[in-house]
Amino acid sequence: MENKKMLHFRIAERGKMHALDKNYKEALRHYKEALRLTQTQKDSELFFQHYSQCVMESLEQLGSYDEVISFCENYRAFLADKETNMLVKKHNAFVSERQAIQHILKEEQEEAKTLLIKAQKEIGKGKHPITDELLNWLLRGYKINKDQVTRLQKKHNYFIVRKESVNPKIAMDLPEGISPF
């Protein structure tokens, strides 16, 4: 029974390996299945949150900024229905920051600034260094380019899928075109 319960975790780990190999489409296929499998699990919200971040990272790496923006908007709407506590506020700020970055990458500076101001007000200055730096640049009227964003993301470990956080020993590949069941 335990194997079946953690199948989503093994599939997601393989998705992360694909993401590290820059095979984002295959990573997304694995994450999608992992998300589907968690829907019936106890504590599924925690896994849903983590796998959603993995999905958004792969979409961002593919340059699918509009999809990430849509994902963020939907996720923030989902969070709006939750009881407001510090964890929800922090996660909302994180999702707002991710959405703002997509707007910057699309050269939509004003949309990004609005989101970053909201995020910083919600959790306070000094809590999200990327938010603080990007907002500082935008408030000064700087135009931020993709290379600057990439350097900032690396500096602050923005991406959660990193080599040191993936366990290849438990990773399980999905058969091509079929579900693992």
XYZ file of N, CA and C in Angstrom:
543
model
N 0.830 -1.205 0.000
C 0.000 0.000 0.000
C 0.871 1.265 0.000
N 1.956 1.259 0.761
C 2.822 2.434 0.857
C 3.425 2.781 -0.510
N 3.786 1.768 -1.283
C 4.333 2.019 -2.620
C 3.352 2.781 -3.490
N 2.085 2.364 -3.473
C 1.069 3.017 -4.290
C 0.827 4.447 -3.803
N 0.867 4.652 -2.489
C 0.632 5.984 -1.943
C 1.733 6.967 -2.339
N 2.955 6.478 -2.490
C 4.072 7.370 -2.804
C 4.464 7.336 -4.281
N 3.650 6.704 -5.094
C 3.925 6.629 -6.522
C 4.066 8.025 -7.130
N 3.205 8.946 -6.713
C 3.280 10.318 -7.227
C 4.637 10.945 -6.952
N 5.194 10.662 -5.792
C 6.482 11.222 -5.401
C 7.592 10.703 -6.326
N 7.569 9.415 -6.604
C 8.569 8.796 -7.475
C 8.464 9.345 -8.903
N 7.247 9.525 -9.372
C 7.032 10.064 -10.717
C 7.488 11.519 -10.787
N 7.188 12.289 -9.754
C 7.613 13.693 -9.717
C 9.143 13.793 -9.677
N 9.794 12.902 -8.953
C 11.261 12.913 -8.907
C 11.846 12.696 -10.300
N 11.231 11.799 -11.058
C 11.694 11.576 -12.436
C 11.436 12.824 -13.276
N 10.319 13.492 -13.037
C 10.058 14.754 -13.719
C 11.141 15.775 -13.423
N 11.581 15.831 -12.186
C 12.639 16.764 -11.807
C 13.943 16.428 -12.536
N 14.225 15.137 -12.682
C 15.423 14.731 -13.415
C 15.333 15.199 -14.876
N 14.146 15.072 -15.455
C 13.952 15.562 -16.825
C 14.163 17.077 -16.878
N 13.656 17.792 -15.881
C 13.827 19.248 -15.850
C 15.311 19.614 -15.754
N 16.055 18.896 -14.933
C 17.486 19.171 -14.816
C 18.219 18.904 -16.128
N 17.691 17.980 -16.918
C 18.259 17.692 -18.251
C 17.698 18.634 -19.322
N 16.910 19.615 -18.890
C 16.277 20.608 -19.770
C 15.250 20.000 -20.728
N 14.705 18.845 -20.358
C 13.625 18.219 -21.120
C 12.321 18.584 -20.398
N 11.918 19.841 -20.540
C 10.806 20.377 -19.764
C 9.458 19.788 -20.153
N 9.290 19.428 -21.409
C 8.013 18.836 -21.828
C 7.800 17.487 -21.143
N 8.850 16.700 -21.055
C 8.736 15.405 -20.374
C 8.583 15.620 -18.865
N 9.249 16.629 -18.330
C 9.087 16.963 -16.914
C 7.627 17.303 -16.629
N 7.027 18.113 -17.505
C 5.625 18.504 -17.322
C 4.695 17.294 -17.372
N 4.973 16.353 -18.248
C 4.144 15.134 -18.329
C 4.192 14.373 -17.008
N 5.370 14.286 -16.416
C 5.511 13.591 -15.137
C 4.840 14.366 -14.000
N 5.027 15.677 -13.979
C 4.394 16.485 -12.928
C 2.873 16.401 -13.009
N 2.354 16.440 -14.226
C 0.900 16.366 -14.416
C 0.348 15.060 -13.840
N 1.033 13.969 -14.099
C 0.585 12.679 -13.560
C 0.727 12.657 -12.039
N 1.818 13.216 -11.527
C 2.004 13.263 -10.071
C 0.889 14.084 -9.419
N 0.534 15.209 -10.032
C -0.568 16.023 -9.513
C -1.885 15.247 -9.525
N -2.132 14.530 -10.603
C -3.362 13.742 -10.709
C -3.416 12.674 -9.613
N -2.294 12.041 -9.361
C -2.252 10.975 -8.360
C -2.424 11.491 -6.925
N -2.049 12.726 -6.680
C -2.152 13.264 -5.316
C -3.574 13.681 -4.950
N -4.455 13.794 -5.928
C -5.801 14.293 -5.660
C -6.551 13.453 -4.634
N -6.251 12.195 -4.532
C -6.963 11.325 -3.583
C -6.152 11.061 -2.323
N -4.991 11.671 -2.205
C -4.103 11.415 -1.073
C -4.410 12.337 0.102
N -4.165 11.809 1.290
C -4.218 12.640 2.492
C -3.052 13.632 2.400
N -3.218 14.818 2.887
C -2.195 15.866 2.821
C -1.837 16.224 1.378
N -2.805 16.110 0.476
C -2.526 16.366 -0.931
C -2.179 17.834 -1.199
N -2.637 18.738 -0.361
C -2.374 20.158 -0.586
C -0.884 20.473 -0.576
N -0.150 19.832 0.320
C 1.291 20.052 0.398
C 1.974 19.596 -0.889
N 1.605 18.399 -1.364
C 2.184 17.901 -2.612
C 1.728 18.755 -3.794
N 0.458 19.146 -3.788
C -0.076 19.975 -4.863
C 0.718 21.275 -4.962
N 0.991 21.873 -3.835
C 1.748 23.123 -3.797
C 3.144 22.914 -4.382
N 3.816 21.862 -3.955
C 5.184 21.599 -4.418
C 5.212 21.279 -5.913
N 4.343 20.387 -6.348
C 4.328 20.006 -7.760
C 3.892 21.168 -8.643
N 3.022 22.030 -8.118
C 2.619 23.222 -8.875
C 3.819 24.132 -9.118
N 4.664 24.267 -8.113
C 5.878 25.067 -8.283
C 6.777 24.450 -9.346
N 6.882 23.125 -9.339
C 7.684 22.431 -10.351
C 7.130 22.693 -11.748
N 5.802 22.631 -11.874
C 5.150 22.892 -13.163
C 5.470 24.313 -13.616
N 5.305 25.286 -12.735
C 5.543 26.681 -13.114
C 7.000 26.902 -13.525
N 7.932 26.236 -12.840
C 9.343 26.370 -13.206
C 9.594 25.855 -14.616
N 9.054 24.691 -14.934
C 9.263 24.132 -16.279
C 8.616 25.005 -17.341
N 7.428 25.499 -17.066
C 6.765 26.390 -18.022
C 7.587 27.661 -18.238
N 8.116 28.198 -17.154
C 8.947 29.404 -17.271
C 10.188 29.111 -18.109
N 10.812 27.972 -17.862
C 12.011 27.610 -18.624
C 11.701 27.433 -20.113
N 10.486 27.015 -20.427
C 10.063 26.869 -21.823
C 9.700 28.206 -22.464
N 9.650 29.266 -21.644
C 9.258 30.579 -22.161
C 7.755 30.739 -22.278
N 7.008 29.888 -21.593
C 5.538 29.938 -21.619
C 5.036 30.893 -20.541
N 5.435 32.151 -20.659
C 5.154 33.136 -19.617
C 3.664 33.344 -19.390
N 2.881 33.375 -20.464
C 1.436 33.569 -20.308
C 0.794 32.414 -19.543
N 1.276 31.205 -19.782
C 0.745 30.052 -19.040
C 1.082 30.149 -17.558
N 2.289 30.599 -17.254
C 2.672 30.754 -15.840
C 1.827 31.853 -15.198
N 1.627 32.940 -15.909
C 0.795 34.032 -15.383
C -0.608 33.521 -15.087
N -1.181 32.795 -16.007
C -2.520 32.228 -15.807
C -2.537 31.272 -14.618
N -1.529 30.421 -14.530
C -1.406 29.479 -13.420
C -1.346 30.248 -12.097
N -0.527 31.304 -12.064
C -0.388 32.115 -10.848
C -1.700 32.791 -10.471
N -2.384 33.356 -11.456
C -3.665 34.014 -11.176
C -4.672 33.016 -10.600
N -4.752 31.849 -11.206
C -5.664 30.813 -10.708
C -5.267 30.340 -9.317
N -3.992 30.200 -9.098
C -3.518 29.732 -7.797
C -3.785 30.773 -6.710
N -3.575 32.051 -7.052
C -3.869 33.097 -6.069
C -5.356 33.171 -5.779
N -6.204 32.912 -6.767
C -7.658 32.868 -6.547
C -7.997 31.711 -5.617
N -7.317 30.587 -5.804
C -7.496 29.431 -4.925
C -7.086 29.786 -3.493
N -5.970 30.498 -3.351
C -5.503 30.889 -2.019
C -6.434 31.908 -1.359
N -7.114 32.700 -2.153
C -8.019 33.723 -1.608
C -9.156 33.098 -0.810
N -9.496 31.858 -1.151
C -10.564 31.156 -0.435
C -10.083 30.510 0.860
N -8.783 30.529 1.087
C -8.208 29.907 2.289
C -8.215 30.889 3.451
N -8.197 30.327 4.638
C -8.075 31.161 5.833
C -6.735 31.883 5.773
N -6.756 33.174 6.013
C -5.524 33.947 5.922
C -4.676 33.738 7.161
N -3.523 33.113 6.943
C -2.522 32.981 8.000
C -1.174 33.299 7.370
N -0.132 33.276 8.145
C 1.176 33.685 7.632
C 1.655 32.755 6.513
N 1.380 31.468 6.600
C 1.801 30.536 5.551
C 1.108 30.863 4.225
N -0.182 31.143 4.275
C -0.925 31.502 3.058
C -0.396 32.828 2.510
N -0.120 33.790 3.387
C 0.416 35.077 2.944
C 1.772 34.895 2.257
N 2.631 34.065 2.852
C 3.954 33.831 2.272
C 3.830 33.154 0.913
N 2.952 32.183 0.817
C 2.801 31.484 -0.446
C 2.194 32.400 -1.505
N 1.249 33.213 -1.110
C 0.656 34.179 -2.028
C 1.728 35.147 -2.538
N 2.594 35.595 -1.644
C 3.673 36.505 -2.037
C 4.645 35.810 -2.991
N 4.941 34.552 -2.728
C 5.829 33.790 -3.602
C 5.226 33.658 -5.003
N 3.939 33.337 -5.069
C 3.254 33.177 -6.358
C 3.177 34.536 -7.072
N 2.942 35.605 -6.327
C 2.919 36.950 -6.915
C 4.284 37.313 -7.485
N 5.327 36.963 -6.757
C 6.689 37.212 -7.227
C 6.947 36.455 -8.537
N 6.541 35.199 -8.582
C 6.726 34.397 -9.803
C 5.970 35.031 -10.969
N 4.745 35.474 -10.711
C 3.962 36.112 -11.775
C 4.633 37.409 -12.216
N 5.126 38.176 -11.279
C 5.792 39.437 -11.609
C 7.006 39.184 -12.502
N 7.738 38.138 -12.222
C 8.908 37.808 -13.037
C 8.486 37.503 -14.473
N 7.366 36.826 -14.625
C 6.880 36.533 -15.985
C 6.563 37.830 -16.716
N 5.951 38.778 -16.003
C 5.645 40.071 -16.622
C 6.929 40.806 -17.007
N 7.938 40.725 -16.156
C 9.216 41.362 -16.491
C 9.802 40.717 -17.740
N 9.751 39.387 -17.803
C 10.294 38.679 -18.967
C 9.520 39.013 -20.240
N 8.256 39.415 -20.085
C 7.434 39.844 -21.223
C 7.551 41.358 -21.456
N 8.415 42.007 -20.679
C 8.633 43.452 -20.754
C 7.399 44.246 -20.359
N 6.663 43.720 -19.387
C 5.486 44.391 -18.823
C 5.829 44.849 -17.401
N 6.636 45.900 -17.353
C 7.203 46.369 -16.089
C 6.148 46.860 -15.089
N 5.134 47.570 -15.572
C 4.124 48.132 -14.666
C 3.316 47.026 -13.974
N 2.942 45.992 -14.726
C 2.209 44.867 -14.135
C 3.067 44.207 -13.053
N 4.353 44.052 -13.356
C 5.274 43.453 -12.396
C 5.381 44.302 -11.127
N 5.512 45.607 -11.326
C 5.648 46.507 -10.179
C 4.436 46.415 -9.254
N 3.244 46.402 -9.833
C 2.017 46.308 -9.038
C 2.007 45.034 -8.189
N 2.361 43.916 -8.793
C 2.373 42.635 -8.066
C 3.430 42.621 -6.965
N 4.596 43.162 -7.254
C 5.677 43.160 -6.265
C 5.363 44.078 -5.085
N 4.718 45.211 -5.356
C 4.311 46.114 -4.265
C 3.333 45.388 -3.344
N 2.350 44.714 -3.932
C 1.372 43.951 -3.134
C 2.054 42.866 -2.309
N 2.958 42.128 -2.949
C 3.649 41.032 -2.267
C 4.460 41.564 -1.090
N 5.187 42.653 -1.310
C 6.013 43.211 -0.249
C 5.172 43.752 0.897
N 4.036 44.379 0.574
C 3.140 44.887 1.626
C 2.584 43.734 2.461
N 2.274 42.634 1.787
C 1.652 41.507 2.484
C 2.598 40.812 3.467
N 3.853 40.650 3.078
C 4.759 39.902 3.962
C 5.844 40.744 4.600
N 6.001 41.966 4.121
C 6.995 42.860 4.704
C 8.303 42.879 3.923
N 8.980 44.004 4.019
C 10.255 44.184 3.336
C 11.306 43.279 3.989
N 12.185 42.734 3.163
C 13.265 41.894 3.692
C 12.917 40.420 3.796
N 11.709 40.050 3.433
C 11.286 38.646 3.538
C 11.539 37.865 2.250
N 11.439 38.538 1.115
C 11.676 37.933 -0.200
C 12.723 38.794 -0.911
N 13.981 38.373 -0.888
C 15.027 39.218 -1.477
C 14.837 39.502 -2.968
N 14.287 38.553 -3.716
C 14.071 38.794 -5.143
C 13.017 39.883 -5.333
N 11.940 39.788 -4.572
C 10.900 40.819 -4.628
C 11.496 42.177 -4.297
N 12.271 42.224 -3.227
C 12.864 43.498 -2.797
C 13.766 44.096 -3.878
N 14.644 43.269 -4.462
C 15.571 43.781 -5.479
C 14.846 44.220 -6.745
N 13.945 43.361 -7.240
C 13.215 43.718 -8.459
C 12.392 44.982 -8.259
N 11.707 45.054 -7.125
C 10.882 46.235 -6.852
C 11.748 47.489 -6.753
N 12.888 47.383 -6.102
C 13.809 48.518 -6.001
C 14.207 48.993 -7.397
N 14.548 48.081 -8.273
C 14.940 48.454 -9.639
C 13.777 49.110 -10.380
N 12.588 48.501 -10.258
C 11.429 49.032 -10.984
C 11.023 50.413 -10.475
N 11.066 50.610 -9.162
C 10.711 51.908 -8.591
C 11.701 52.994 -9.009
N 12.918 52.605 -9.319
C 13.933 53.555 -9.784
C 13.834 53.797 -11.287
N 12.907 53.071 -11.937
C 12.693 53.268 -13.364
C 13.596 52.449 -14.269
N 14.295 51.462 -13.690
C 15.172 50.626 -14.516
C 14.362 49.647 -15.344
N 14.853 49.371 -16.536
C 14.282 48.331 -17.386
C 15.101 47.073 -17.106
N 14.438 46.012 -16.707
C 15.115 44.782 -16.303
C 15.081 43.798 -17.466
N 16.239 43.215 -17.774
C 16.288 42.250 -18.872
C 16.376 40.809 -18.337
N 16.249 39.865 -19.245
C 16.225 38.439 -18.884
C 17.510 38.005 -18.178
N 18.657 38.493 -18.622
C 19.928 38.113 -17.986
C 19.978 38.572 -16.526
N 19.476 39.757 -16.257
C 19.447 40.260 -14.883
C 18.537 39.386 -14.018
N 17.386 39.015 -14.569
C 16.451 38.149 -13.844
C 17.104 36.804 -13.559
N 17.751 36.227 -14.564
C 18.397 34.924 -14.411
C 19.476 34.961 -13.329
N 20.297 35.995 -13.329
C 21.342 36.123 -12.297
C 20.726 36.220 -10.901
N 19.669 36.998 -10.786
C 18.995 37.167 -9.501
C 18.376 35.844 -9.036
N 17.767 35.115 -9.965
C 17.170 33.817 -9.633
C 18.235 32.845 -9.130
N 19.368 32.803 -9.788
C 20.456 31.898 -9.360
C 20.998 32.314 -8.000
N 21.199 33.602 -7.827
C 21.748 34.139 -6.571
C 20.905 33.737 -5.366
N 19.588 33.722 -5.546
C 18.679 33.478 -4.424
C 17.986 32.108 -4.475
N 18.545 31.174 -5.269
C 17.969 29.815 -5.362
C 16.466 29.839 -5.609
N 16.068 30.599 -6.586
C 14.661 30.766 -6.952
C 14.022 29.444 -7.356
N 14.753 28.659 -8.131
C 14.199 27.395 -8.611
C 14.346 26.318 -7.548
N 13.248 25.609 -7.287
C 13.293 24.557 -6.270
C 13.835 23.250 -6.832
N 13.778 23.081 -8.138
C 14.322 21.864 -8.742
C 15.807 22.109 -8.997
N 16.612 21.556 -8.080
C 18.063 21.660 -8.160
C 18.651 20.264 -7.955
N 19.793 20.053 -8.536
C 20.422 18.726 -8.504
C 20.498 18.160 -7.086
N 20.875 18.983 -6.144
C 21.059 18.504 -4.766
C 19.742 18.153 -4.064
N 18.615 18.538 -4.646
C 17.323 18.259 -3.999
C 16.539 17.132 -4.674
N 17.161 16.462 -5.642
C 16.483 15.395 -6.367
C 17.092 14.053 -5.981
N 16.232 13.050 -5.814
C 16.681 11.702 -5.448
C 16.474 10.747 -6.627
N 17.503 10.575 -7.473
C 17.343 9.724 -8.653
C 17.100 8.249 -8.317
N 17.472 7.813 -7.110
C 17.322 6.398 -6.727
C 15.862 5.969 -6.644
N 14.982 6.911 -6.354
C 13.561 6.539 -6.222
C 12.733 6.934 -7.441
N 13.361 7.660 -8.383
C 12.643 8.177 -9.552
C 12.075 7.041 -10.398
N 10.863 7.281 -10.893
C 10.195 6.286 -11.727
C 9.702 6.949 -13.004
N 10.099 6.373 -14.132
C 9.687 6.921 -15.422
C 8.282 6.479 -15.750
N 7.531 7.362 -16.366
C 6.197 7.006 -16.887
C 6.361 6.329 -18.248
N 5.617 5.276 -18.477
C 5.643 4.689 -19.823
C 5.122 5.707 -20.832
N 5.667 5.703 -22.025
C 5.272 6.652 -23.058
C 3.794 6.471 -23.400
N 3.020 7.530 -23.245
C 1.625 7.537 -23.675
C 0.641 6.773 -22.815
N 1.092 6.176 -21.720
C 0.147 5.456 -20.848
C 0.380 5.825 -19.392
N -0.674 5.634 -18.611
C -0.629 5.889 -17.177
C 0.080 4.715 -16.494
N 0.675 4.940 -15.315
C 1.361 3.846 -14.631
C 0.407 2.786 -14.067
N -0.880 2.972 -14.165
C -1.813 1.965 -13.620
C -2.303 1.042 -14.689
